[in-house]
Coordinates of C-alpha atoms in Angstrom, one line a residue:
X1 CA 87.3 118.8 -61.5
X2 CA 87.8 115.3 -62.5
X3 CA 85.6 113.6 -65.0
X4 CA 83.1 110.8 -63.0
X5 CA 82.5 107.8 -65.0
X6 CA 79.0 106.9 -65.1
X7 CA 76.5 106.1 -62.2
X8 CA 76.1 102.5 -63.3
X9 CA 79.8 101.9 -63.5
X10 CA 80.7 103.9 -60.3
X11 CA 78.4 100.9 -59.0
X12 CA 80.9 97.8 -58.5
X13 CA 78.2 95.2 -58.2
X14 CA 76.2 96.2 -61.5
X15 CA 79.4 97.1 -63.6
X16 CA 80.1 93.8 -64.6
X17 CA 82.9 93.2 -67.1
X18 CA 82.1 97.0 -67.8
X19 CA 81.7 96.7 -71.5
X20 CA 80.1 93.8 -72.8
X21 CA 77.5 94.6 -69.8
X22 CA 77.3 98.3 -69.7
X23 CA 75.5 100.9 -71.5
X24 CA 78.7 101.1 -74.1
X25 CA 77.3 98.4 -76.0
X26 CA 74.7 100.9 -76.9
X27 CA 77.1 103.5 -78.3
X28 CA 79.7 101.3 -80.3
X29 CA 82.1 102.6 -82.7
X30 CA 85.6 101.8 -84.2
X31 CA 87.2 101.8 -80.9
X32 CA 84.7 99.0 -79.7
X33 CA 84.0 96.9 -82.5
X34 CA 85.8 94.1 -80.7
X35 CA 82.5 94.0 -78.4
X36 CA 80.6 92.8 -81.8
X37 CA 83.1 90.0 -81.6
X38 CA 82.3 89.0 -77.9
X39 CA 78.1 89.4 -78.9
X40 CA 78.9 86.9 -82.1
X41 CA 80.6 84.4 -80.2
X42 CA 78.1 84.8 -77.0
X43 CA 75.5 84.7 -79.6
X44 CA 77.3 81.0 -81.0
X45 CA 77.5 79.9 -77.5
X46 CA 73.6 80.0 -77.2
X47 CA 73.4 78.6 -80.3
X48 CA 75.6 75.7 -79.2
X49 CA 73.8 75.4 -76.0
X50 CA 70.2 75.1 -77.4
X51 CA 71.5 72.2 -79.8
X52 CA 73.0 70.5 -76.9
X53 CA 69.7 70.5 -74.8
X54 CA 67.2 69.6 -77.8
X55 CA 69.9 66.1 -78.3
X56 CA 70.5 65.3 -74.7
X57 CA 69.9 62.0 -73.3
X58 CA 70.8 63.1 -69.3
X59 CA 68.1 61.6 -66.8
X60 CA 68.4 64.1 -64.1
X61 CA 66.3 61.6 -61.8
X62 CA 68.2 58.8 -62.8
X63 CA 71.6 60.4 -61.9
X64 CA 70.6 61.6 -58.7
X65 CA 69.2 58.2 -57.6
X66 CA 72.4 56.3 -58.5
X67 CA 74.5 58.6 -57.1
X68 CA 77.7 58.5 -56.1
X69 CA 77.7 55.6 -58.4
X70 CA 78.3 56.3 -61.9
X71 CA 74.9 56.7 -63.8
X72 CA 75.5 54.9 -67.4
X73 CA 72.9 56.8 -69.2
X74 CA 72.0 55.9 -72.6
X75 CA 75.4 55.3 -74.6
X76 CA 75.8 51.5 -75.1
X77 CA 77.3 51.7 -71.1
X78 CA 76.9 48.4 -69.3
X79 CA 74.3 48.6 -66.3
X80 CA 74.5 51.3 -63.3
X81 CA 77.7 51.6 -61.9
X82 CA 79.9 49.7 -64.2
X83 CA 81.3 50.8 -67.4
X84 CA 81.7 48.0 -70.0
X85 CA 84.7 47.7 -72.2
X86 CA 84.5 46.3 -76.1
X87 CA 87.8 45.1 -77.9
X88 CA 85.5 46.2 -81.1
X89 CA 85.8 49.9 -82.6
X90 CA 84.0 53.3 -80.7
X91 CA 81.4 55.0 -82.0
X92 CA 82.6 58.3 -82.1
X93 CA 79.0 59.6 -82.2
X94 CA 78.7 59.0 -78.8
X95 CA 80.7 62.2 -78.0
X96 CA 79.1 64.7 -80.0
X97 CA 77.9 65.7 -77.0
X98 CA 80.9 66.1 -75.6
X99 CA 81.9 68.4 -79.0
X100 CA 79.7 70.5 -78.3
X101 CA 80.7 71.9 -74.6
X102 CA 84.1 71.7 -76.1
X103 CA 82.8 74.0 -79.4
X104 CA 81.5 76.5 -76.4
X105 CA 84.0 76.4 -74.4
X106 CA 86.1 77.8 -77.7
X107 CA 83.2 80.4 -78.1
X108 CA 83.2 81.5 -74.3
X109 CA 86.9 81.8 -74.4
X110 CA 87.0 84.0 -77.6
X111 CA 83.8 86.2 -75.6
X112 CA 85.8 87.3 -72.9
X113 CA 89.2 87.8 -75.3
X114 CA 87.0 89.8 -77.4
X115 CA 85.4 91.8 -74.5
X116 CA 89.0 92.2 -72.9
X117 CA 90.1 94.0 -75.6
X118 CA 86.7 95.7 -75.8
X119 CA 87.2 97.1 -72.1
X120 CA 90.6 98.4 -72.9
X121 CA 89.3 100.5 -76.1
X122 CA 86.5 102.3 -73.5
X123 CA 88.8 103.1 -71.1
X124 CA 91.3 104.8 -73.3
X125 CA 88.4 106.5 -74.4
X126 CA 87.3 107.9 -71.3
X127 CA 91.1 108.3 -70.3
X128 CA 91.7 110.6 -72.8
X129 CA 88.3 113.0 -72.5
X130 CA 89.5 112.7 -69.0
X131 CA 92.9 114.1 -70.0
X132 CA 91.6 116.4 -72.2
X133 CA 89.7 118.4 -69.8
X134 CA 92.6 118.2 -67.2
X135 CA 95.0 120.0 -70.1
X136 CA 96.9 116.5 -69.9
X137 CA 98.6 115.0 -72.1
X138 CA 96.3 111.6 -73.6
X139 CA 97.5 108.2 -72.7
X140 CA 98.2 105.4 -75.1
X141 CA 97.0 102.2 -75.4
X142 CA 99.9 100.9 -73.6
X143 CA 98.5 103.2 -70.9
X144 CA 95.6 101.2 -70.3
X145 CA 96.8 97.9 -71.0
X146 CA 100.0 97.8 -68.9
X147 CA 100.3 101.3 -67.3
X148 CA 98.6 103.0 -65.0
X149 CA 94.9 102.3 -66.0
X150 CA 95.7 98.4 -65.9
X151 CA 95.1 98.9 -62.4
X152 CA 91.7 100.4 -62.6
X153 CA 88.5 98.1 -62.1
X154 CA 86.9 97.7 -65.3
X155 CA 90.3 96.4 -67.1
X156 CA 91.2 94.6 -64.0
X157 CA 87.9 92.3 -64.2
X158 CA 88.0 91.8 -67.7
X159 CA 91.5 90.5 -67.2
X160 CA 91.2 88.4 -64.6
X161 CA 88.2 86.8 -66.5
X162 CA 90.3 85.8 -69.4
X163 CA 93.4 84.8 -67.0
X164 CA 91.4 82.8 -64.9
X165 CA 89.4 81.1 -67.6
X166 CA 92.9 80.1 -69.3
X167 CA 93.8 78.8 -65.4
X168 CA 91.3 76.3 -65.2
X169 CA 90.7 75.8 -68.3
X170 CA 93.2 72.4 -68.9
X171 CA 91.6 70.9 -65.7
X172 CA 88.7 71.0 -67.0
X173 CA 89.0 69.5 -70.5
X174 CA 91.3 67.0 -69.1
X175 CA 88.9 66.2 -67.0
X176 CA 85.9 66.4 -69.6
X177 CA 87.2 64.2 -72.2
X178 CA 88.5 61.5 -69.7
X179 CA 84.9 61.1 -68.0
X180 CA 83.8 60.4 -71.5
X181 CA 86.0 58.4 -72.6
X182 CA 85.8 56.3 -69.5
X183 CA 82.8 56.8 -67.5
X184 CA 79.9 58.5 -69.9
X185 CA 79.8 61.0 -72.3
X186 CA 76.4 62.1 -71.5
X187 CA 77.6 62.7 -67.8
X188 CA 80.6 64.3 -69.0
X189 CA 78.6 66.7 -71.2
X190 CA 76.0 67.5 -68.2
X191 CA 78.7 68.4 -65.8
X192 CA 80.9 70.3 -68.8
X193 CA 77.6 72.8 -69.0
X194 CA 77.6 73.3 -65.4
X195 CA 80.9 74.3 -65.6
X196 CA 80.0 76.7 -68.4
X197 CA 77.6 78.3 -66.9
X198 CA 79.4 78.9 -63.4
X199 CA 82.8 80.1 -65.1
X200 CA 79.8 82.8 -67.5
X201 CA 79.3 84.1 -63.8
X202 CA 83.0 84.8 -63.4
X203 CA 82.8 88.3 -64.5
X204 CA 80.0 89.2 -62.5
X205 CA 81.2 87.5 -59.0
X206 CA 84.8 89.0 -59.7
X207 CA 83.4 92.3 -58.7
X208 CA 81.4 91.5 -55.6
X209 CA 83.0 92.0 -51.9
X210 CA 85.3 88.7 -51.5
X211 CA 84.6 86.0 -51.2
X212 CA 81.7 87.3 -54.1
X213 CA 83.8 85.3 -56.8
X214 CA 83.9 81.8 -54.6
X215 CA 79.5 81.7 -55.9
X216 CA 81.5 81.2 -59.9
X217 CA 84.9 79.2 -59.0
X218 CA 84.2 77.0 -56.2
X219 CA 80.9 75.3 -58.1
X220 CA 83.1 74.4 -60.6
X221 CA 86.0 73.1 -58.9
X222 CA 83.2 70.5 -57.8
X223 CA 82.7 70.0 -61.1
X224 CA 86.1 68.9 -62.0
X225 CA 86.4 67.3 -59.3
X226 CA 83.1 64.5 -60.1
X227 CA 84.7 64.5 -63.6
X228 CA 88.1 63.6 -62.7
X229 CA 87.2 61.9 -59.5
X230 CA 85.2 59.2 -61.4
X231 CA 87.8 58.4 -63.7
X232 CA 89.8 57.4 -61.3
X233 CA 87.1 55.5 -59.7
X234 CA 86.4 53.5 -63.0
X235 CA 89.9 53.2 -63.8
X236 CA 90.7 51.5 -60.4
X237 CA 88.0 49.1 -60.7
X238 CA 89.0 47.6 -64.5

């Protein structure tokens, strides 16, 4: 009989990205160190995130009451709604906040490469105990990653997590640095962790009953779309 994989992954709505948030990060070995990669750079990303919320000026109130005008918040921006232009130099410490969603983006991106690659090294594991007790022959690497067991779940979600992060990703940072440069950093940086967070949801949403992955992607469309929205606002207005 064939081999079943275990309850929790025979589950599609608790399987997650199948390694990074499965019982397998219990039982590492060689074949799954690249899920010590994804825990690091997860790890740096709350790092990252903490230092971002201790320095941040965003006045969640204030925002919400100017809105849909642009709410200057503290970064030598004019008054509410208008962005003021100087002929003297920037003070490029006005973007570290900015820096910093762009640091965890980079950390978020190298989580779900690591845990791709992760996902891959599991399933040839289980493919080949599989194989083994079927008197099969055991499948490659190539197998998994571009054969037959490309198509299974597990691998499927952890690709599409890394393909679709690398889809919107240059939208986004487009989008990111141009609010900051034009409109305000401090906004830019709030809206650049909300898109975080809802593209950290990806893997989990990719594996819920369509349109279960709309609750990560179209939250931060939204996003984006403020960001770049406003910059072209502003820009129309100078």
């Amino acid at each position: 009989t064939a081999v079943r994989p275990p309850r929790h992954l025979r589950r599609p709505a608790n399987a997650m990205v199948a390694t990074l948030f499965s019982s397998a990060v219990l039982t590492m070995d060689h074949r799954t160190i690249p899920l010590q990669g994804a825990i690091l750079c997860l790890a740096g990303l709350g790092w990252v995130a903490l230092k971002a919320y201790e320095t941040s000026t965003f006045d969640a109130a204030a925002f919400v009451a100017a809105f849909p005008a642009s709410y200057a918040a503290p970064s030598g921006k004019g008054k509410k709604g208008a962005v003021s232009v100087s002929a003297g130099p920037v003070d490029i410490s006005l973007f570290a906040p900015v820096v910093l969603v762009t640091a965890a983006w980079a950390l978020l991106y190298y989580a779900f490469l690591w845990d791709q690659s992760a996902t891959a090294f599991v399933v040839l594991k289980d493919a080949k105990k599989k194989a083994k007790a079927e008197g099969k022959p055991p499948p490659s690497l190539a197998d998994v990653k571009y054969g037959r067991y490309s198509k299974s779940a597990r691998v499927r979600a952890a690709d599409r997590t890394v393909g679709n992060y690398l889809e919107q990703s240059p939208g986004f940072l487009v989008s990111l640095w141009l609010h900051a440069a034009f409109v305000s950093p401090v906004n830019a940086a709030a809206f650049g962790w909300a898109w975080l967070g809802f593209r950290l949801l990806y893997p989990w949403a990719y594996r819920l009953k369509f349109p279960g992955v709309f609750i990560s992607t179209n939250p931060a469309y939204l996003c984006v779309a403020y960001l770049l929205g406003e910059v072209v606002r502003c820009a129309l207005k100078m």
